[in-house]
Short mmCIF file of C-alpha atoms in Angstrom, two decimals:
data_model
loop_
_atom_site.label_atom_id
_atom_site.label_comp_id
_atom_site.label_asym_id
_atom_site.label_seq_id
_atom_site.Cartn_x
_atom_site.Cartn_y
_atom_site.Cartn_z
CA MET A 257 -9.47 -45.02 -18.04
CA ASN A 258 -11.04 -46.29 -14.87
CA THR A 259 -12.91 -43.38 -13.46
CA ILE A 260 -15.80 -43.92 -11.15
CA LEU A 261 -19.20 -43.29 -12.64
CA VAL A 262 -21.64 -41.51 -10.43
CA HIS A 263 -25.25 -40.90 -11.20
CA SER A 264 -26.55 -37.58 -10.21
CA GLU A 265 -29.32 -37.18 -7.77
CA SER A 266 -29.68 -33.66 -6.67
CA SER A 267 -31.13 -34.24 -3.27
CA ILE A 268 -29.21 -36.67 -1.20
CA SER A 269 -30.41 -37.61 2.19
CA ALA A 270 -28.66 -37.82 5.50
CA PHE A 271 -29.18 -41.55 5.63
CA GLU A 272 -26.71 -42.39 2.92
CA ARG A 273 -23.96 -43.29 5.30
CA PRO A 274 -22.79 -46.88 5.41
CA HIS A 275 -19.92 -48.00 7.54
CA ARG A 276 -17.84 -49.42 4.80
CA ILE A 277 -17.92 -48.81 1.11
CA VAL A 278 -16.47 -50.76 -1.71
CA LEU A 279 -15.10 -48.64 -4.50
CA LEU A 280 -13.10 -49.08 -7.58
CA GLY A 281 -9.89 -47.19 -7.23
CA ALA A 282 -7.57 -46.17 -9.98
CA GLY A 283 -6.34 -49.73 -10.36
CA LYS A 284 -8.25 -52.59 -11.88
CA LYS A 285 -9.14 -54.50 -8.72
CA PRO A 286 -12.09 -53.60 -6.56
CA GLY A 287 -11.32 -53.29 -2.90
CA ILE A 288 -12.40 -51.92 0.41
CA TRP A 289 -11.67 -48.26 0.09
CA ALA A 290 -12.29 -46.99 3.54
CA VAL A 291 -13.50 -48.40 6.80
CA THR A 292 -14.62 -46.92 10.06
CA ASP A 293 -15.15 -48.66 13.34
CA PRO A 294 -18.39 -47.53 14.91
CA ARG A 295 -18.11 -49.88 17.87
CA THR A 296 -17.25 -47.28 20.46
CA GLN A 297 -20.05 -45.00 21.48
CA SER A 298 -18.90 -41.80 20.01
CA ALA A 299 -19.68 -38.93 22.29
CA SER A 300 -16.75 -37.49 20.45
CA SER A 301 -18.55 -36.98 17.20
CA TRP A 302 -16.76 -33.69 17.32
CA SER A 303 -13.47 -35.03 16.09
CA THR A 304 -14.79 -37.42 13.54
CA GLY A 305 -18.18 -37.75 11.99
CA ARG A 306 -17.51 -41.49 12.07
CA PHE A 307 -19.83 -41.95 9.16
CA LEU A 308 -18.81 -42.30 5.61
CA TRP A 309 -20.76 -40.71 2.87
CA SER A 310 -22.23 -42.70 0.14
CA SER A 311 -23.68 -40.54 -2.51
CA LEU A 312 -21.69 -42.89 -4.67
CA LEU A 313 -23.67 -45.87 -3.50
CA GLN A 314 -27.00 -44.21 -3.69
CA SER A 315 -26.33 -44.28 -7.36
CA SER A 316 -26.21 -48.03 -6.78
CA GLY A 317 -25.22 -50.99 -8.92
CA PRO A 318 -23.23 -49.75 -11.88
CA ALA A 319 -20.75 -47.73 -9.88
CA VAL A 320 -20.06 -50.42 -7.34
CA SER A 321 -19.78 -53.33 -9.70
CA GLY A 322 -17.47 -51.43 -11.95
CA VAL A 323 -18.39 -53.34 -15.09
CA ALA A 324 -20.79 -50.73 -16.28
CA CYS A 325 -18.20 -48.13 -15.38
CA LEU A 326 -15.68 -49.53 -17.79
CA ASP A 327 -18.30 -49.86 -20.48
CA ARG A 328 -19.30 -46.30 -20.08
CA CYS A 329 -15.82 -44.91 -19.79
CA PRO A 330 -15.97 -42.48 -22.67
CA HIS A 331 -18.83 -40.67 -21.01
CA SER A 332 -17.42 -40.68 -17.53
CA VAL A 333 -15.29 -37.61 -18.03
CA GLY A 334 -18.26 -35.47 -18.81
CA THR A 335 -20.18 -36.91 -15.91
CA ASP A 336 -17.25 -36.19 -13.63
CA VAL A 337 -17.26 -32.54 -14.53
CA MET A 338 -21.02 -32.33 -14.14
CA HIS A 339 -20.83 -33.81 -10.67
CA LEU A 340 -17.99 -31.60 -9.60
CA PHE A 341 -19.95 -28.57 -10.70
CA LEU A 342 -22.95 -29.70 -8.71
CA CYS A 343 -20.75 -30.21 -5.66
CA LEU A 344 -19.23 -26.76 -6.04
CA GLN A 345 -22.73 -25.34 -5.99
CA GLN A 346 -23.69 -27.35 -2.92
CA VAL A 347 -20.67 -26.25 -0.94
CA ALA A 348 -20.91 -22.65 -2.13
CA SER A 349 -24.56 -22.25 -1.27
CA LEU A 350 -23.88 -23.39 2.28
CA ILE A 351 -21.56 -20.47 2.91
CA GLY A 352 -23.10 -17.87 0.58
CA ALA A 353 -20.28 -17.97 -1.93
CA ASP A 354 -20.00 -18.25 -5.69
CA PRO A 355 -19.19 -21.78 -6.93
CA ARG A 356 -16.10 -20.49 -8.73
CA GLU A 357 -14.63 -19.49 -5.41
CA ILE A 358 -14.45 -23.03 -4.01
CA ILE A 359 -11.42 -25.28 -4.38
CA PHE A 360 -11.37 -28.86 -3.20
CA THR A 361 -8.50 -30.05 -1.04
CA SER A 362 -7.66 -33.07 1.06
CA GLY A 363 -9.07 -31.57 4.21
CA ALA A 364 -9.15 -28.52 6.43
CA THR A 365 -5.46 -28.97 7.30
CA GLU A 366 -4.47 -28.56 3.67
CA SER A 367 -6.91 -25.66 3.29
CA ASN A 368 -5.37 -23.93 6.28
CA ASN A 369 -1.89 -24.46 4.88
CA ILE A 370 -2.91 -23.05 1.51
CA ALA A 371 -4.56 -20.04 3.10
CA VAL A 372 -1.84 -19.12 5.57
CA LYS A 373 1.26 -19.98 3.57
CA GLY A 374 -0.20 -19.13 0.19
CA VAL A 375 -1.32 -15.62 1.05
CA ALA A 376 1.79 -14.85 3.10
CA ARG A 377 4.15 -15.98 0.38
CA PHE A 378 2.31 -14.23 -2.44
CA TYR A 379 2.60 -10.85 -0.76
CA ARG A 380 6.05 -11.58 0.58
CA SER A 381 7.72 -8.65 -1.15
CA ARG A 382 5.54 -5.99 0.46
CA LYS A 383 3.99 -7.57 3.54
CA LYS A 384 5.73 -9.65 6.12
CA HIS A 385 3.37 -9.79 9.08
CA LEU A 386 0.58 -12.16 10.04
CA ILE A 387 -1.81 -12.25 12.96
CA THR A 388 -3.40 -15.30 14.49
CA THR A 389 -4.63 -16.40 17.91
CA GLN A 390 -3.17 -18.69 20.53
CA THR A 391 -6.14 -21.03 20.38
CA GLU A 392 -5.94 -21.85 16.67
CA HIS A 393 -5.77 -25.37 15.35
CA LYS A 394 -2.32 -26.97 15.32
CA CYS A 395 -2.04 -26.80 11.54
CA VAL A 396 -2.46 -23.01 11.51
CA LEU A 397 0.02 -22.55 14.33
CA ASP A 398 2.51 -24.87 12.68
CA SER A 399 2.13 -23.09 9.33
CA CYS A 400 2.82 -19.81 11.09
CA ARG A 401 5.87 -21.28 12.75
CA SER A 402 7.25 -22.48 9.44
CA LEU A 403 6.62 -19.03 7.97
CA GLU A 404 8.56 -17.49 10.86
CA ALA A 405 11.48 -19.63 9.78
CA GLU A 406 11.13 -18.09 6.33
CA GLY A 407 11.46 -14.61 7.75
CA PHE A 408 7.86 -13.58 8.43
CA LYS A 409 6.73 -12.04 11.69
CA VAL A 410 3.69 -13.51 13.39
CA THR A 411 1.64 -12.07 16.26
CA TYR A 412 -0.16 -14.69 18.33
CA LEU A 413 -3.03 -12.84 19.94
CA PRO A 414 -3.91 -13.92 23.46
CA VAL A 415 -7.52 -14.73 24.32
CA GLN A 416 -9.56 -13.62 27.28
CA LYS A 417 -10.69 -16.01 29.98
CA SER A 418 -13.84 -16.65 27.97
CA GLY A 419 -11.79 -17.85 25.01
CA ILE A 420 -12.81 -14.91 22.84
CA ILE A 421 -10.20 -12.51 21.47
CA ASP A 422 -10.15 -8.84 22.39
CA LEU A 423 -11.14 -6.82 19.34
CA GLN A 424 -9.18 -3.76 20.46
CA GLU A 425 -6.06 -5.86 20.75
CA LEU A 426 -6.62 -7.19 17.26
CA GLU A 427 -7.03 -3.71 15.86
CA ALA A 428 -3.90 -2.53 17.65
CA ALA A 429 -1.91 -5.50 16.36
CA ILE A 430 -2.67 -4.78 12.68
CA GLN A 431 0.33 -3.07 11.09
CA PRO A 432 0.75 -1.54 7.63
CA ASP A 433 2.62 -4.65 6.52
CA THR A 434 0.07 -7.20 7.78
CA SER A 435 -1.12 -9.47 5.02
CA LEU A 436 -3.41 -11.92 6.84
CA VAL A 437 -5.47 -12.34 9.99
CA SER A 438 -6.46 -15.91 10.79
CA VAL A 439 -9.06 -16.62 13.49
CA MET A 440 -11.05 -19.84 13.73
CA THR A 441 -14.83 -19.57 13.82
CA VAL A 442 -15.60 -22.22 16.41
CA ASN A 443 -12.86 -23.68 18.56
CA ASN A 444 -12.54 -27.43 18.33
CA GLU A 445 -11.66 -27.92 21.99
CA ILE A 446 -13.86 -25.55 23.94
CA GLY A 447 -16.55 -24.76 21.39
CA VAL A 448 -16.20 -21.00 21.70
CA LYS A 449 -17.52 -18.87 18.82
CA GLN A 450 -15.34 -15.93 17.86
CA PRO A 451 -16.99 -12.63 16.78
CA ILE A 452 -16.32 -13.30 13.11
CA ALA A 453 -18.50 -10.54 11.69
CA GLU A 454 -16.74 -7.88 13.77
CA ILE A 455 -13.30 -9.24 12.93
CA GLY A 456 -14.25 -9.25 9.25
CA ARG A 457 -15.32 -5.64 9.50
CA ILE A 458 -12.07 -4.61 11.17
CA CYS A 459 -9.96 -6.48 8.62
CA SER A 460 -11.75 -5.12 5.60
CA SER A 461 -11.52 -1.57 6.93
CA LYS A 462 -7.77 -2.00 7.32
CA LYS A 463 -7.42 -3.78 3.97
CA VAL A 464 -6.07 -6.96 5.53
CA TYR A 465 -7.15 -10.40 4.32
CA PHE A 466 -9.23 -12.37 6.78
CA HIS A 467 -9.01 -16.16 6.91
CA THR A 468 -11.16 -18.29 9.14
CA ASP A 469 -10.86 -21.98 9.86
CA ALA A 470 -14.54 -22.86 9.83
CA ALA A 471 -14.12 -26.63 9.99
CA GLN A 472 -16.22 -26.94 13.11
CA ALA A 473 -18.72 -24.26 12.18
CA VAL A 474 -19.74 -24.90 8.57
CA GLY A 475 -23.15 -26.47 8.35
CA LYS A 476 -23.72 -26.03 12.08
CA ILE A 477 -24.14 -22.30 12.43
CA PRO A 478 -25.22 -19.98 9.63
CA LEU A 479 -22.24 -18.48 7.83
CA ASP A 480 -22.15 -15.98 5.02
CA VAL A 481 -18.80 -15.00 3.59
CA ASN A 482 -20.14 -11.71 2.25
CA ASP A 483 -21.97 -10.58 5.38
CA MET A 484 -19.02 -11.51 7.55
CA LYS A 485 -16.43 -10.13 5.11
CA ILE A 486 -14.44 -13.35 5.04
CA ASP A 487 -11.78 -13.64 2.36
CA LEU A 488 -10.66 -17.22 2.90
CA MET A 489 -12.40 -20.07 4.67
CA SER A 490 -11.38 -23.66 5.39
CA ILE A 491 -14.00 -26.37 5.23
CA SER A 492 -13.67 -29.95 6.38
CA GLY A 493 -15.69 -32.80 4.90
CA HIS A 494 -15.85 -35.18 7.80
CA LYS A 495 -16.93 -32.61 10.38
CA ILE A 496 -20.24 -32.25 8.57
CA TYR A 497 -20.78 -35.98 8.28
CA GLY A 498 -19.13 -36.24 4.91
CA PRO A 499 -16.19 -38.43 3.91
CA LYS A 500 -12.80 -38.22 5.51
CA GLY A 501 -9.94 -37.05 3.39
CA VAL A 502 -11.68 -34.21 1.66
CA GLY A 503 -12.16 -30.54 2.40
CA ALA A 504 -12.45 -27.27 0.59
CA ILE A 505 -11.13 -23.79 0.70
CA TYR A 506 -13.11 -20.70 -0.18
CA ILE A 507 -11.00 -18.00 -1.82
CA ARG A 508 -12.71 -14.72 -2.58
CA ARG A 509 -12.77 -13.49 -6.17
CA ARG A 510 -14.19 -10.01 -5.70
CA PRO A 511 -11.88 -8.40 -4.67
CA ARG A 512 -9.49 -11.10 -5.78
CA VAL A 513 -7.35 -12.76 -3.14
CA ARG A 514 -4.10 -13.95 -4.64
CA VAL A 515 -2.60 -17.11 -3.24
CA GLU A 516 0.65 -18.81 -4.09
CA ALA A 517 0.01 -22.47 -4.88
CA LEU A 518 1.41 -24.96 -2.42
CA GLN A 519 1.20 -27.88 -4.75
CA SER A 520 2.62 -27.63 -8.28
CA GLY A 521 1.36 -29.73 -11.11
CA GLY A 522 -1.16 -29.88 -13.89
CA GLY A 523 -2.94 -26.69 -12.95
CA GLN A 524 -6.19 -28.19 -11.70
CA GLU A 525 -8.44 -26.12 -9.45
CA ARG A 526 -7.52 -22.78 -10.99
CA GLY A 527 -3.83 -23.63 -10.64
CA LEU A 528 -4.08 -23.26 -6.88
CA ARG A 529 -4.24 -26.91 -6.00
CA SER A 530 -2.95 -29.24 -8.66
CA GLY A 531 -3.76 -32.88 -8.51
CA THR A 532 -6.67 -35.05 -9.49
CA VAL A 533 -9.83 -34.02 -7.74
CA PRO A 534 -11.14 -37.03 -5.76
CA THR A 535 -14.58 -37.17 -7.33
CA PRO A 536 -16.17 -39.73 -4.98
CA LEU A 537 -15.07 -37.82 -1.91
CA VAL A 538 -16.08 -34.50 -3.36
CA VAL A 539 -19.53 -35.76 -4.31
CA GLY A 540 -19.89 -36.99 -0.76
CA MET A 541 -18.89 -33.66 0.66
CA GLY A 542 -21.30 -31.84 -1.63
CA ALA A 543 -24.10 -34.09 -0.49
CA ALA A 544 -23.14 -33.55 3.14
CA CYS A 545 -23.20 -29.79 2.65
CA GLU A 546 -26.62 -29.88 1.07
CA VAL A 547 -28.00 -31.99 3.89
CA ALA A 548 -26.34 -29.78 6.48
CA GLN A 549 -28.02 -26.75 4.99
CA GLN A 550 -31.45 -28.38 5.19
CA GLU A 551 -30.95 -29.84 8.64
CA MET A 552 -29.10 -26.98 10.31
CA GLU A 553 -31.99 -25.61 12.31
CA TYR A 554 -33.35 -28.96 13.41
CA ASP A 555 -29.90 -30.22 14.42
CA HIS A 556 -28.99 -27.03 16.26
CA GLU A 557 -32.16 -27.12 18.33
CA ARG A 558 -31.68 -30.75 19.21
CA ILE A 559 -28.02 -30.45 20.03
CA SER A 560 -28.70 -27.41 22.23
CA LYS A 561 -31.30 -29.38 24.18
CA LEU A 562 -28.98 -32.34 24.63
CA ALA A 563 -26.08 -30.11 25.65
CA GLU A 564 -28.29 -28.36 28.21
CA ARG A 565 -29.34 -31.75 29.54
CA LEU A 566 -25.76 -32.94 29.86
CA THR A 567 -24.40 -29.88 31.61
CA GLN A 568 -27.41 -29.46 33.90
CA LYS A 569 -27.32 -33.05 35.05
CA ILE A 570 -23.60 -33.05 35.69
CA MET A 571 -23.52 -29.67 37.40
CA LYS A 572 -26.46 -30.57 39.60
CA SER A 573 -24.93 -33.81 40.86
CA LEU A 574 -21.30 -32.83 41.14
CA PRO A 575 -19.75 -29.82 42.84
CA ASP A 576 -16.57 -28.18 41.58
CA VAL A 577 -17.15 -28.65 37.86
CA VAL A 578 -16.03 -25.83 35.60
CA MET A 579 -17.15 -25.29 32.03
CA ASN A 580 -14.29 -23.98 29.94
CA GLY A 581 -15.14 -21.28 27.48
CA ASP A 582 -17.72 -18.54 27.27
CA PRO A 583 -21.19 -19.90 28.06
CA GLU A 584 -22.96 -17.41 25.74
CA GLN A 585 -20.77 -17.34 22.62
CA HIS A 586 -20.60 -21.06 22.46
CA TYR A 587 -21.50 -23.78 20.02
CA PRO A 588 -23.53 -26.30 22.09
CA GLY A 589 -22.15 -29.40 20.44
CA CYS A 590 -18.74 -29.12 22.05
CA ILE A 591 -18.67 -29.03 25.82
CA ASN A 592 -15.43 -28.93 27.75
CA LEU A 593 -15.74 -29.56 31.46
CA SER A 594 -13.03 -29.57 34.09
CA PHE A 595 -13.61 -31.79 37.09
CA ALA A 596 -11.58 -30.47 39.99
CA TYR A 597 -9.58 -32.90 42.12
CA VAL A 598 -9.89 -35.68 39.52
CA GLU A 599 -7.17 -36.69 37.09
CA GLY A 600 -8.31 -36.40 33.49
CA GLU A 601 -6.64 -39.47 32.03
CA SER A 602 -7.91 -41.76 34.77
CA LEU A 603 -11.41 -40.44 34.25
CA LEU A 604 -11.06 -41.09 30.52
CA MET A 605 -9.93 -44.64 31.14
CA ALA A 606 -12.81 -45.19 33.53
CA LEU A 607 -15.22 -43.97 30.87
CA LYS A 608 -13.90 -46.43 28.33
CA ASP A 609 -17.37 -47.34 27.11
CA VAL A 610 -17.79 -43.82 25.85
CA ALA A 611 -15.48 -42.33 23.26
CA LEU A 612 -14.36 -39.02 24.70
CA SER A 613 -11.14 -37.14 24.57
CA SER A 614 -9.15 -34.97 26.91
CA GLY A 615 -7.66 -32.34 24.68
CA SER A 616 -8.15 -32.75 20.97
CA ALA A 617 -7.28 -35.35 18.38
CA CYS A 618 -4.45 -33.29 16.96
CA THR A 619 -2.66 -33.05 20.28
CA SER A 620 -3.42 -36.47 21.64
CA ALA A 621 0.15 -37.63 21.13
CA SER A 622 1.47 -35.52 23.98
CA LEU A 623 0.59 -35.79 27.63
CA GLU A 624 0.74 -32.05 28.12
CA PRO A 625 -2.51 -30.36 28.93
CA SER A 626 -4.06 -28.66 25.97
CA TYR A 627 -2.56 -25.36 24.86
CA VAL A 628 -6.05 -23.99 24.32
CA LEU A 629 -6.94 -24.44 27.96
CA ARG A 630 -3.65 -22.90 28.95
CA ALA A 631 -4.38 -19.93 26.69
CA ILE A 632 -7.69 -19.27 28.42
CA GLY A 633 -5.89 -19.19 31.72
CA THR A 634 -7.06 -22.46 33.25
CA ASP A 635 -5.00 -23.62 36.20
CA GLU A 636 -2.66 -26.54 35.51
CA ASP A 637 -4.63 -28.97 37.61
CA LEU A 638 -7.97 -28.06 36.06
CA ALA A 639 -6.45 -28.24 32.59
CA HIS A 640 -5.31 -31.79 33.29
CA SER A 641 -8.74 -32.85 34.46
CA SER A 642 -10.75 -31.59 31.53
CA ILE A 643 -12.96 -33.71 29.35
CA ARG A 644 -14.46 -32.69 26.04
CA PHE A 645 -17.94 -34.00 25.22
CA GLY A 646 -19.01 -33.90 21.59
CA ILE A 647 -22.69 -33.98 20.72
CA GLY A 648 -23.72 -34.35 17.11
CA ARG A 649 -26.58 -35.03 14.78
CA PHE A 650 -26.76 -38.71 15.61
CA THR A 651 -26.37 -38.48 19.39
CA THR A 652 -29.35 -39.84 21.27
CA GLU A 653 -30.80 -38.86 24.62
CA GLU A 654 -30.01 -42.31 25.98
CA GLU A 655 -26.37 -41.88 25.07
CA VAL A 656 -26.24 -38.55 26.87
CA ASP A 657 -27.91 -40.03 29.96
CA PHE A 658 -25.60 -43.01 29.92
CA THR A 659 -22.54 -40.81 29.63
CA VAL A 660 -23.71 -38.50 32.40
CA GLU A 661 -24.46 -41.40 34.71
CA LYS A 662 -21.07 -43.01 34.15
CA CYS A 663 -19.30 -39.70 34.47
CA ILE A 664 -20.93 -38.83 37.79
CA HIS A 665 -20.29 -42.29 39.14
CA HIS A 666 -16.61 -42.32 38.24
CA VAL A 667 -15.91 -38.76 39.30
CA LYS A 668 -17.39 -39.53 42.71
CA ARG A 669 -15.35 -42.72 42.93
CA LEU A 670 -12.11 -41.02 41.93
CA ARG A 671 -12.75 -38.16 44.31
CA GLU A 672 -13.27 -40.61 47.19
CA MET A 673 -9.78 -41.90 46.49
CA SER A 674 -8.22 -38.48 46.18
CA PRO A 675 -6.35 -37.06 49.18
CA LEU A 676 -6.75 -33.57 47.73
CA TRP A 677 -10.51 -33.93 47.82
CA GLU A 678 -10.33 -35.02 51.45
CA MET A 679 -8.35 -31.94 52.30
CA VAL A 680 -10.78 -29.69 50.49
CA GLN A 681 -13.70 -31.28 52.35
CA ASP A 682 -11.91 -30.51 55.61
CA GLY A 683 -11.79 -26.90 54.57
CA ILE A 684 -8.09 -26.64 53.78
CA ASP A 685 -7.18 -24.20 51.05
CA LEU A 686 -4.99 -26.13 48.64
CA LYS A 687 -3.15 -23.06 47.47
CA SER A 688 -1.83 -22.45 50.96
CA ILE A 689 -0.17 -25.83 51.27
CA LYS A 690 3.59 -26.00 51.12
CA TRP A 691 4.47 -29.25 49.48
CA THR A 692 7.73 -30.75 50.72
CA GLN A 693 10.03 -33.28 49.16
CA HIS A 694 10.49 -36.61 50.90
CA MET B 10 -53.54 -36.72 -7.72
CA ALA B 11 -53.65 -40.12 -6.13
CA ALA B 12 -50.09 -39.99 -4.91
CA SER B 13 -50.71 -37.17 -2.53
CA SER B 14 -53.81 -38.55 -0.84
CA ARG B 15 -53.82 -38.97 2.90
CA ALA B 16 -53.73 -42.76 2.69
CA GLN B 17 -50.72 -42.69 0.39
CA VAL B 18 -48.82 -40.36 2.68
CA LEU B 19 -49.58 -42.53 5.68
CA ASP B 20 -48.47 -45.62 3.77
CA LEU B 21 -45.24 -43.90 2.92
CA TYR B 22 -44.75 -42.90 6.55
CA ARG B 23 -45.33 -46.42 7.78
CA ALA B 24 -43.07 -47.89 5.10
CA MET B 25 -40.26 -45.53 6.02
CA LEU B 26 -40.54 -46.28 9.72
CA ARG B 27 -40.70 -49.99 9.08
CA GLU B 28 -37.65 -49.91 6.88
CA SER B 29 -35.70 -47.72 9.32
CA LYS B 30 -36.19 -50.21 12.14
CA HIS B 31 -33.94 -52.61 10.20
CA PHE B 32 -30.85 -50.41 10.39
CA SER B 33 -28.22 -52.45 12.18
CA ALA B 34 -26.38 -49.35 13.41
CA TYR B 35 -27.94 -47.94 16.56
CA ASN B 36 -27.32 -44.29 15.77
CA TYR B 37 -28.64 -44.45 12.22
CA ARG B 38 -31.71 -46.36 13.36
CA MET B 39 -32.56 -43.91 16.13
CA TYR B 40 -31.88 -40.90 13.94
CA ALA B 41 -33.96 -42.23 11.06
CA ILE B 42 -36.98 -43.05 13.18
CA ARG B 43 -36.82 -39.77 15.03
CA ARG B 44 -36.28 -37.67 11.93
CA ILE B 45 -39.05 -39.34 9.97
CA ARG B 46 -41.54 -38.81 12.79
CA ASP B 47 -40.54 -35.19 13.28
CA ALA B 48 -40.54 -34.41 9.58
CA PHE B 49 -43.99 -35.84 8.94
CA ARG B 50 -45.35 -34.18 12.07
CA GLU B 51 -43.86 -30.84 11.04
CA ASN B 52 -45.46 -30.96 7.61
CA LYS B 53 -48.83 -32.35 8.59
CA ASN B 54 -50.63 -29.04 8.02
CA VAL B 55 -49.31 -28.35 4.55
CA LYS B 56 -52.25 -27.70 2.22
CA ASP B 57 -50.72 -26.72 -1.13
CA PRO B 58 -50.88 -29.81 -3.41
CA VAL B 59 -47.73 -28.86 -5.31
CA GLU B 60 -45.78 -28.62 -2.07
CA ILE B 61 -47.27 -31.87 -0.81
CA GLN B 62 -46.24 -33.60 -4.02
CA ALA B 63 -42.68 -32.26 -3.71
CA LEU B 64 -42.46 -33.48 -0.11
CA VAL B 65 -43.85 -36.87 -1.07
CA ASN B 66 -41.31 -37.19 -3.88
CA LYS B 67 -38.50 -36.35 -1.51
CA ALA B 68 -39.81 -38.91 0.96
CA LYS B 69 -39.92 -41.57 -1.75
CA ARG B 70 -36.31 -40.84 -2.67
CA ASP B 71 -35.34 -40.99 0.99
CA LEU B 72 -37.14 -44.29 1.34
CA GLY B 73 -35.02 -45.65 -1.48
CA ILE B 74 -31.91 -44.40 0.25
CA ILE B 75 -32.95 -45.97 3.55
CA ARG B 76 -33.57 -49.31 1.85
CA ARG B 77 -30.14 -49.33 0.21
CA GLN B 78 -28.36 -48.22 3.36
CA VAL B 79 -30.13 -50.75 5.55
CA HIS B 80 -28.95 -53.42 3.15
CA ILE B 81 -25.37 -52.19 3.13
CA GLY B 82 -25.41 -51.87 6.90
CA GLN B 83 -26.49 -55.47 7.18
CA LEU B 84 -23.69 -56.55 4.85
CA TYR B 85 -21.10 -54.89 7.04
CA SER B 86 -22.53 -55.00 10.52
CA THR B 87 -20.52 -54.77 13.73
CA ASP B 88 -21.02 -55.55 17.39
CA LYS B 89 -23.77 -53.90 19.33
CA LEU B 90 -22.94 -50.76 21.20
CA VAL B 91 -22.85 -50.64 24.97
CA ILE B 92 -26.01 -48.61 25.08
CA GLU B 93 -27.98 -51.15 23.06
CA ASN B 94 -27.19 -53.88 25.55
CA GLN B 95 -28.28 -51.55 28.31
CA GLU B 96 -31.69 -50.86 26.85
CA LYS B 97 -33.12 -54.32 27.33
CA PRO B 98 -33.19 -54.60 31.18
CA ARG B 99 -35.12 -51.32 31.49
CA PRO B 100 -38.86 -51.87 31.90
#
């Protein structure tokens, strides 16, 4: 049996992040397991941590060479279990949960699917209604859509201009046959923080399960599943600088939340998610969670300062820049700015030295402006010209300054070329223009 | 205990900074140097010897991690980032 042997080291530092790692997979040949390309300056550390974990490698020689692994095979099963238990503890302590309430998955997408579909289907006989918001991640919205095809009813709550949902509307939308409310903690496109504690209170008072997609929030803002009355939570490994391809779902035990398993099989992970647990990835995620817990305050302070610097500099030098999303209830690491009278894609192409995104990774295939921006009521033209800046743990001041400088330069250049900008400078109100066909 | 004397801590600090400068990845290098400086500065007034020893042990483990990661980074290095090429012309 070729399992990977990992030595345990309870405190694993943030530095254990090489670009490429060589692992032994299930087969007999060693190979490059996963590779990232750090060449582009990632101001979009929001969509991918870009760094692989390596708690595996900090155990060094034996694991990588594989020879010792095979020699020690008989013991590796026990070691596997020991490491998984440690990882459960690391993840659980980050969110204030019990280790038995954590299940490892392949990522936040799978966790969201398990939460939404699993809960809905389990209570199918008595409850047929779900509530979610219009600004949720694609995987939640798609899961809801597929449930609608199965005969469930879903309410998609609108959001206010600030991006935050209206709590009265939520309360009014809850019906006697509502099984689940799903609201993401921090939005991946505009960085808005939803009032999770209040939503949790409302849901628990109405005896409705509350699921939150906390992929962007775990390890960045303090979360406690008991204080906030959260019943299910999705966690993503790579958003907290862990490995890609791993995530977790928190499922409350007291009172027990029943979930129908999405994946049938050998009954691993309490029968809720069958399939071999990817030990190397899970160890990496555990390590990332532990580091995130230790570094949360330091990182938050730094990222806030850098975000302030970025927005202040841009807003000071350029007129007609709008920040999308509530400025108060906002996670500083994700800034979404709309530059009026400039086309978003051309600005992105001009800023090719910096890895940014207009919209989010999950919707990058389409040219439509982001549905999140549409949900917060942004005008079509401003939605098209929005850019999302992601600031993370490893972002430096120089990178922020560089990005700001390039951004200002290119926005000015593109505006010079824009006839709309000329008209605005002459004092013409664009809304009053009647465009004719030629 | 000898390990927690001022000279030892300073040696450790210097060793960590020296090792961190060898990171081939810009972001890791900058983060490591910054974090080491801030961490040592933050803890400079700690008086309790048990706490000092715990911090020193953690730093030693981190130094080991930095050494291994620097090595791996050098095995699989990539091109320099745009910002690194920018830094040189500035006075």
